[in-house]
PDB file of C-alpha atoms in Angstrom:
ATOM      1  CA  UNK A 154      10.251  92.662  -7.484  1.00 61.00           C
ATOM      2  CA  UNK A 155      11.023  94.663 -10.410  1.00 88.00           C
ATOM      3  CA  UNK A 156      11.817  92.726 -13.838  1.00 90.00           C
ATOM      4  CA  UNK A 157      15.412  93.568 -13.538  1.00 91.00           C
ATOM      5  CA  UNK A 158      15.864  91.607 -10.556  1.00 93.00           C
ATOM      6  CA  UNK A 159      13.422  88.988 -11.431  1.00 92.00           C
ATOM      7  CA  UNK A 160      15.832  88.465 -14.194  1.00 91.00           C
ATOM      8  CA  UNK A 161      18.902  88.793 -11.726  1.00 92.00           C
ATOM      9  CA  UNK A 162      17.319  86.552  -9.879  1.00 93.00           C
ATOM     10  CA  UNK A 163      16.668  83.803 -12.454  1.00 92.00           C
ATOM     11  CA  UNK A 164      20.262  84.011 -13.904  1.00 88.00           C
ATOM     12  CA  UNK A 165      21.648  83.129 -10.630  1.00 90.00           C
ATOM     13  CA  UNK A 166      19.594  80.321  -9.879  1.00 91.00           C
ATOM     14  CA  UNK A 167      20.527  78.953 -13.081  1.00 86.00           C
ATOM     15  CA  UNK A 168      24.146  79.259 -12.133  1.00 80.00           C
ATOM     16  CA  UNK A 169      23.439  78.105  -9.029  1.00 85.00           C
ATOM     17  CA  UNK A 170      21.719  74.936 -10.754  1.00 83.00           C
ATOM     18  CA  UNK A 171      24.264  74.149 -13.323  1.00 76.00           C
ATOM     19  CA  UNK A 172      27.193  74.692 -10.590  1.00 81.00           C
ATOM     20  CA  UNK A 173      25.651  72.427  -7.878  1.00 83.00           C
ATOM     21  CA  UNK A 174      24.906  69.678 -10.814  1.00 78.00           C
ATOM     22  CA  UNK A 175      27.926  69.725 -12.698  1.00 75.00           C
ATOM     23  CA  UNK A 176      30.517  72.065 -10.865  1.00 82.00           C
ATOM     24  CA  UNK A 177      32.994  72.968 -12.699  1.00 83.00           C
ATOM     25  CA  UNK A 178      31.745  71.861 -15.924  1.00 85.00           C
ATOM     26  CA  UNK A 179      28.513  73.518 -15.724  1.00 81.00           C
ATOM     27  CA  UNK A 180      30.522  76.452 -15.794  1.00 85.00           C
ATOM     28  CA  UNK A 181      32.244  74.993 -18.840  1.00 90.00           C
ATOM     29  CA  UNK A 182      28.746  74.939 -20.198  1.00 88.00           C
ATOM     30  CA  UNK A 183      28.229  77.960 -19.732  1.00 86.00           C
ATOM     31  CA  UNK A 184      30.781  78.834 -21.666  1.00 94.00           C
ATOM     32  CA  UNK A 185      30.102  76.826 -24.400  1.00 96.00           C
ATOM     33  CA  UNK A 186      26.260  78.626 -24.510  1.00 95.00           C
ATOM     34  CA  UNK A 187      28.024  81.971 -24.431  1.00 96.00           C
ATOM     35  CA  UNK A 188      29.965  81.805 -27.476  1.00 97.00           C
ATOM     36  CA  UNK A 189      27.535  80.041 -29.417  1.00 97.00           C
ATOM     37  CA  UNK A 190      25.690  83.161 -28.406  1.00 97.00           C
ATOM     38  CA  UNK A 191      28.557  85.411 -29.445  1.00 97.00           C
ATOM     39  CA  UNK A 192      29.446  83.760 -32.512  1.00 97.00           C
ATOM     40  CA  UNK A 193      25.326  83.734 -34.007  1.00 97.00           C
ATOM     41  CA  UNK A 194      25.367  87.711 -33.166  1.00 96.00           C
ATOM     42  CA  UNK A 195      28.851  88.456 -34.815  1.00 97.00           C
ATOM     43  CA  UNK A 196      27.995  86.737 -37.671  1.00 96.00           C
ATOM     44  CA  UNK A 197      24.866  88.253 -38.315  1.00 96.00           C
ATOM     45  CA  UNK A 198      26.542  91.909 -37.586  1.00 97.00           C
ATOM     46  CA  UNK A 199      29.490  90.528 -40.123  1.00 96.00           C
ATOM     47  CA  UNK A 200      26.961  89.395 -43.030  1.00 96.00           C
ATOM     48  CA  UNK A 201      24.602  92.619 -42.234  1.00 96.00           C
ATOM     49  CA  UNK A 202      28.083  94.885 -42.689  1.00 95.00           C
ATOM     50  CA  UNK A 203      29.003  92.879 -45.735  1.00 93.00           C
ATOM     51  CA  UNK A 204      25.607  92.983 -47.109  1.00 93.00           C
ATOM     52  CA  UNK A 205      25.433  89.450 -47.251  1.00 95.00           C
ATOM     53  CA  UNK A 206      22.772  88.243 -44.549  1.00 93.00           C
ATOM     54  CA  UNK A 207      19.982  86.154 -45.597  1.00 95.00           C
ATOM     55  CA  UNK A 208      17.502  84.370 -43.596  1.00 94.00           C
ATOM     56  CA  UNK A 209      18.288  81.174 -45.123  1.00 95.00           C
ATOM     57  CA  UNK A 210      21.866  81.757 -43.941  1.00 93.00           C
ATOM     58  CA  UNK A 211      20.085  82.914 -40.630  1.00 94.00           C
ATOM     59  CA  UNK A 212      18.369  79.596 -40.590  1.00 96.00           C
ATOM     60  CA  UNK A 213      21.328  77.491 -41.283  1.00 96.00           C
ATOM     61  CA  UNK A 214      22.962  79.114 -38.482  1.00 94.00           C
ATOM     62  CA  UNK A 215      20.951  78.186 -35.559  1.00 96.00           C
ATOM     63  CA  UNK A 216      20.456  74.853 -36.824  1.00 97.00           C
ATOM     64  CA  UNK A 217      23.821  73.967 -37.143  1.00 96.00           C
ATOM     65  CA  UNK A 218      24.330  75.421 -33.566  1.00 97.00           C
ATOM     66  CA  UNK A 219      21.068  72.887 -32.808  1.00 97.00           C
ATOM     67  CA  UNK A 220      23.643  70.180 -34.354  1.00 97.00           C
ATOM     68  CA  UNK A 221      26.375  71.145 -31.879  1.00 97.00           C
ATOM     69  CA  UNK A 222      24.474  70.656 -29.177  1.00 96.00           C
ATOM     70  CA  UNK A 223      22.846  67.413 -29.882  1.00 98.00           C
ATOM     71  CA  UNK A 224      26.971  66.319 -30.211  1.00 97.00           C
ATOM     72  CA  UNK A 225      27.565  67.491 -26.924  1.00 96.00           C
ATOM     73  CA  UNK A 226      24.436  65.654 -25.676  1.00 95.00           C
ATOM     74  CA  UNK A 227      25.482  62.529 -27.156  1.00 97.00           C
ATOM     75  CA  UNK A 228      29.145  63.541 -25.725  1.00 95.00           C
ATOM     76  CA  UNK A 229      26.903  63.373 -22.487  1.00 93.00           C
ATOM     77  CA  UNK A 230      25.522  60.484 -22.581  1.00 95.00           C
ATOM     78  CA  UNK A 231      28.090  58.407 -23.636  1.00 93.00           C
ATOM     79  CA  UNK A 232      30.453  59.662 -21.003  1.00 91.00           C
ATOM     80  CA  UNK A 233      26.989  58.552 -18.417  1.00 91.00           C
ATOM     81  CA  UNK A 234      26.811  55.531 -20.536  1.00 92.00           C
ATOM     82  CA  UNK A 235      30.425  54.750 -19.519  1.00 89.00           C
ATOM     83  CA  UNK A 236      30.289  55.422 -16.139  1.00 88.00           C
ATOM     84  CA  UNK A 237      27.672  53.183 -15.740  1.00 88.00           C
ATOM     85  CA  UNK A 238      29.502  50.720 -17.048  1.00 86.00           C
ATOM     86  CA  UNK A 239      32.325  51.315 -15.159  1.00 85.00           C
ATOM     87  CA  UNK A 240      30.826  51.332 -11.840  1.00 83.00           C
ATOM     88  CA  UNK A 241      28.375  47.899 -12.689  1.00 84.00           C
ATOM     89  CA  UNK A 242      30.234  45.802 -14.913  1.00 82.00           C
ATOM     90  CA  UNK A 243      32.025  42.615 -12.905  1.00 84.00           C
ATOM     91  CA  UNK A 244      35.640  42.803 -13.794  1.00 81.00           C
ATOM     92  CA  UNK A 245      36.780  46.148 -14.319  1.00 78.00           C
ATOM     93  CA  UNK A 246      38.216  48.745 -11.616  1.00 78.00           C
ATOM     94  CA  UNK A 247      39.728  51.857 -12.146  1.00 77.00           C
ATOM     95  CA  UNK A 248      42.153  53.587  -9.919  1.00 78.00           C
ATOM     96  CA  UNK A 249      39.749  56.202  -9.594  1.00 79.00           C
ATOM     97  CA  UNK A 250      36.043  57.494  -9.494  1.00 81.00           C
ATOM     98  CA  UNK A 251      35.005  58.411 -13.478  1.00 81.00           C
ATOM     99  CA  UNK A 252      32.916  61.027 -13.792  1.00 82.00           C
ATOM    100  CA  UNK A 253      33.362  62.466 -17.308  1.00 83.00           C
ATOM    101  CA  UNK A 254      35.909  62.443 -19.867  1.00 86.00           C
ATOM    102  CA  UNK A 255      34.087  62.743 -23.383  1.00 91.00           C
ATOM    103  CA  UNK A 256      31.514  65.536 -22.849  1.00 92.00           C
ATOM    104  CA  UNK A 257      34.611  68.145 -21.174  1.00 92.00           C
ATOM    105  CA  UNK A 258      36.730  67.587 -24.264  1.00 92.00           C
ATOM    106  CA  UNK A 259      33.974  68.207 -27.151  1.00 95.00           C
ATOM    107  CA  UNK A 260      32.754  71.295 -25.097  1.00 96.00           C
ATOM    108  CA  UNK A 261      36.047  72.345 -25.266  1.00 95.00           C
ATOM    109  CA  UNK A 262      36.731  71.872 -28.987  1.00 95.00           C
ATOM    110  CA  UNK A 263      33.794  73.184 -29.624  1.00 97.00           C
ATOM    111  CA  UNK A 264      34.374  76.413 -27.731  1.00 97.00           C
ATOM    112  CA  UNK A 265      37.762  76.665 -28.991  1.00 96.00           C
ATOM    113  CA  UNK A 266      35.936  76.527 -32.821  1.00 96.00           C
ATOM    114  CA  UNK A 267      33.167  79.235 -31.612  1.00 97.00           C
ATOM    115  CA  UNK A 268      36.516  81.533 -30.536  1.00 96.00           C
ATOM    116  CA  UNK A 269      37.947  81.161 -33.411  1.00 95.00           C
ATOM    117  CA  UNK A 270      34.721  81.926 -35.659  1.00 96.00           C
ATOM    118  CA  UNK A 271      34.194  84.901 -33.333  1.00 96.00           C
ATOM    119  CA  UNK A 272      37.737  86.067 -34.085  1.00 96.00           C
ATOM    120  CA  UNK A 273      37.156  85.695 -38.078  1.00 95.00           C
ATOM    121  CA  UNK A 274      33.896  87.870 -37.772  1.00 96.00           C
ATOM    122  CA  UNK A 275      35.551  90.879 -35.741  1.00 96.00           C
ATOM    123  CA  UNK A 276      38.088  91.087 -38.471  1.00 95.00           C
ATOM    124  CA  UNK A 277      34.759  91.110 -40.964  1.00 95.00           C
ATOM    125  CA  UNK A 278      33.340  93.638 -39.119  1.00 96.00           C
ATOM    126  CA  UNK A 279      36.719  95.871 -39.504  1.00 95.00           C
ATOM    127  CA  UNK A 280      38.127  95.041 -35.685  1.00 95.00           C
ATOM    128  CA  UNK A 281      42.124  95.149 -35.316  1.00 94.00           C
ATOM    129  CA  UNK A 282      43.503  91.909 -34.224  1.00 92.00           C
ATOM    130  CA  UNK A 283      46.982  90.236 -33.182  1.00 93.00           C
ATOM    131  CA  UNK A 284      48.073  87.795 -35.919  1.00 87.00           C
ATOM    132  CA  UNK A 285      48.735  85.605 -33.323  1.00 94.00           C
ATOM    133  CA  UNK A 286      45.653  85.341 -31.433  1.00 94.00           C
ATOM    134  CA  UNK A 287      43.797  83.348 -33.902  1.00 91.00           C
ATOM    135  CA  UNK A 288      46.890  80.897 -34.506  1.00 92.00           C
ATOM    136  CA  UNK A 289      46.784  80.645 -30.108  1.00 94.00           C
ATOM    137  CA  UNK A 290      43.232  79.602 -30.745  1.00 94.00           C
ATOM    138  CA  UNK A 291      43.663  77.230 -33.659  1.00 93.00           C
ATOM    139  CA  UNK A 292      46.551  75.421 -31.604  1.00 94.00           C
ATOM    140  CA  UNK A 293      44.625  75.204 -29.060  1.00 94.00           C
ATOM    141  CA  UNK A 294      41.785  73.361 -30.684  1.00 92.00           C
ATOM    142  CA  UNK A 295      44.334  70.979 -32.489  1.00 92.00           C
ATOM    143  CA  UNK A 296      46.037  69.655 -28.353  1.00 92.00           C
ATOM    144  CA  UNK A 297      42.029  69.586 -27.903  1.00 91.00           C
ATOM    145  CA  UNK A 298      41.910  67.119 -31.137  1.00 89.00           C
ATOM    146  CA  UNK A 299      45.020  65.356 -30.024  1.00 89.00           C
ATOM    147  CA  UNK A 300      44.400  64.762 -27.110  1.00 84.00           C
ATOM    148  CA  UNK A 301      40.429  63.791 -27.717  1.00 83.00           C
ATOM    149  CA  UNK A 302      42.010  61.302 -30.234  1.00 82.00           C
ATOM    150  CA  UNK A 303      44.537  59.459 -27.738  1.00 80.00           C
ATOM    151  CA  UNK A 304      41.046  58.684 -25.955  1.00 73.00           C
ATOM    152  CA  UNK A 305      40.236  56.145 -28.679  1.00 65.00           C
ATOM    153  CA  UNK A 306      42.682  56.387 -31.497  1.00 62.00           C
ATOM    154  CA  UNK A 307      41.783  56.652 -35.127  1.00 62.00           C
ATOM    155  CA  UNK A 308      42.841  53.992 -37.779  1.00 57.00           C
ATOM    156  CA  UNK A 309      44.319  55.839 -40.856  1.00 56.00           C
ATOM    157  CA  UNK A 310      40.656  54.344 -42.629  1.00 57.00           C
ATOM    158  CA  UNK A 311      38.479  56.371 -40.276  1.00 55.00           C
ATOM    159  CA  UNK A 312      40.535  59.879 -40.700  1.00 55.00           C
ATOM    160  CA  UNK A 313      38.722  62.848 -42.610  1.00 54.00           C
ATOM    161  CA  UNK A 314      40.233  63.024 -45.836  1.00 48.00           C
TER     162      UNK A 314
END
């Protein structure tokens, strides 16, 4: 097998994995991975153009994309966390199986964010784009925010100032 297809090869089985564990959220995953991807390499292409890179901005990149992740694993766990609960504690049944509820909603915000960040750097790097598209994005995110905050609603103490 030549490395091409080795590589082929591996990329499928991965989709394969994340498809057969998660269905359609592994593709969601996916996703999520792919614009994080996107997002690190336009930004470093917009701060090279601008002749602003650094390696300390570099740095502060991938950790804060470490950061996002960790959020989405906690997302993860406490959507597992609730399920458990769900399914063992005495007392309480749902209408219907849970799965997950958390995790899908901060993927999706946090896509939604990478999109827009993505958007910001073409325009840095000189790209044409619709006014619009970037305000489709940003209301996007905000029914994500809504509608993550009619999960457990926020008393006017705990909003972001």
């Amino acid at each position: 097998m030549d490395r091409v297809t080795e590589i082929k090869a591996a990329c499928a089985a991965a989709v394969a994995v994340l498809t057969a564990l998660w269905g359609w959220f592994g593709w969601v995953v996916l996703l999520f991975v792919a614009c994080m991807v996107a997002d690190y390499a336009t930004g470093t292409m917009a701060a090279m153009y601008t002749g602003s890179w650094s390696s300390a901005a570099a740095r502060k990149g991938i950790l804060h994309k470490l950061a996002c992740i960790v959020v989405v694993a906690v997302a993860g766990a406490a959507d597992l966390l609730l399920g458990m609960m769900l399914a063992h504690l005495p007392g309480i049944v749902l209408p219907f199986d849970y799965t997950v509820l958390i995790c899908p909603v901060v993927v999706v915000w946090y896509i939604l964010t990478e999109l827009g960040s993505i958007i910001e750097n073409a325009v840095a790097l000189g790209a044409p784009c619709p006014k619009w598209l970037a305000g489709v994005v940003d209301a996007a995110k905000d029914a994500v925010e809504e509608t993550g905050g009619k999960i457990l609603p926020q008393s006017e103490e705990d909003e972001e100032p």
